[in-house]
């Protein structure tokens, strides 16, 4: 038995290494952030934005009026902690031209990325209070925002008009959060455990995978290889173009609305505590 013990330990160490071999931490921001929920890279400004729910006192990310947006450099240094204030509990972010769009409870805020000034606050229909993630279609000049309260997805015009795009699914596990426009498709979940694609012209829905077994928080595209998704409770998964699922980060901490930047070749992960963590992905990821 004593001779076998080193081999057994070596086996388990190998398993741990393999479980984390697809991600390598590159940097971690300072601990000055306050419940960062979403993160995105602005290529034009060469900056990273992070939404801060800032709900330490209330401990409720849905009822707050102290949220803000932070500005970081590409090495994770916090340049300006409270770059944009006057928000409620900001979550999903999307950069479109010279604007940063923010899903903020019952409104979508439009921010000028040159000045950090809030240009518009587009108010959602009555009863919509849990806007969560946002993504934009630059060709159609519209954005799409998920409401985690009603489990629906809305289209938001450039004039701020909300139109129902996708209703709550007829499933006991109906859920909506992470969204991503990929060419002419809206990548979403629809129900827990699934990753689906909605054709924005025909409105036909196809299933990418039903094997995730998690509620998706963030979804981002990884080059032409597939999609990376996170779940708030902890864990990051890669879904290839054939729907095969591979967990690439464990549940050591909360993993909120992630974003992959091909320009930086980094996966940016907010920990819903005080940091943004940047990871390099293994090129052999399949």
Short mmCIF file of N, CA and C in Angstrom, two decimals, residues 18 65 92 102 156 185-186 229 275 279:
data_model
loop_
_atom_site.label_atom_id
_atom_site.label_comp_id
_atom_site.label_asym_id
_atom_site.label_seq_id
_atom_site.Cartn_x
_atom_site.Cartn_y
_atom_site.Cartn_z
N UNK A 18 -5.33 18.74 -15.28
CA UNK A 18 -6.10 18.65 -16.52
C UNK A 18 -7.37 19.48 -16.44
N UNK A 65 -29.45 51.63 -5.48
CA UNK A 65 -29.37 52.88 -6.23
C UNK A 65 -27.99 53.51 -6.14
N UNK A 92 -25.45 43.86 -17.26
CA UNK A 92 -24.91 43.62 -18.59
C UNK A 92 -24.40 44.86 -19.30
N UNK A 102 -25.96 49.79 -21.02
CA UNK A 102 -25.98 49.13 -19.72
C UNK A 102 -27.39 48.69 -19.36
N UNK A 156 -34.57 46.61 -28.24
CA UNK A 156 -34.59 48.03 -27.92
C UNK A 156 -34.07 48.80 -29.13
N UNK A 185 -27.80 35.67 -35.51
CA UNK A 185 -28.43 34.84 -34.49
C UNK A 185 -28.25 35.46 -33.11
N UNK A 186 -29.25 35.26 -32.27
CA UNK A 186 -29.17 35.66 -30.88
C UNK A 186 -28.93 34.40 -30.05
N UNK A 229 -19.50 29.98 -21.66
CA UNK A 229 -20.60 30.44 -20.81
C UNK A 229 -20.19 30.31 -19.34
N UNK A 275 -13.16 41.83 -7.83
CA UNK A 275 -12.12 41.74 -8.84
C UNK A 275 -12.65 41.43 -10.25
N UNK A 279 -7.93 35.69 -18.01
CA UNK A 279 -7.35 34.37 -18.29
C UNK A 279 -6.95 34.24 -19.75
#
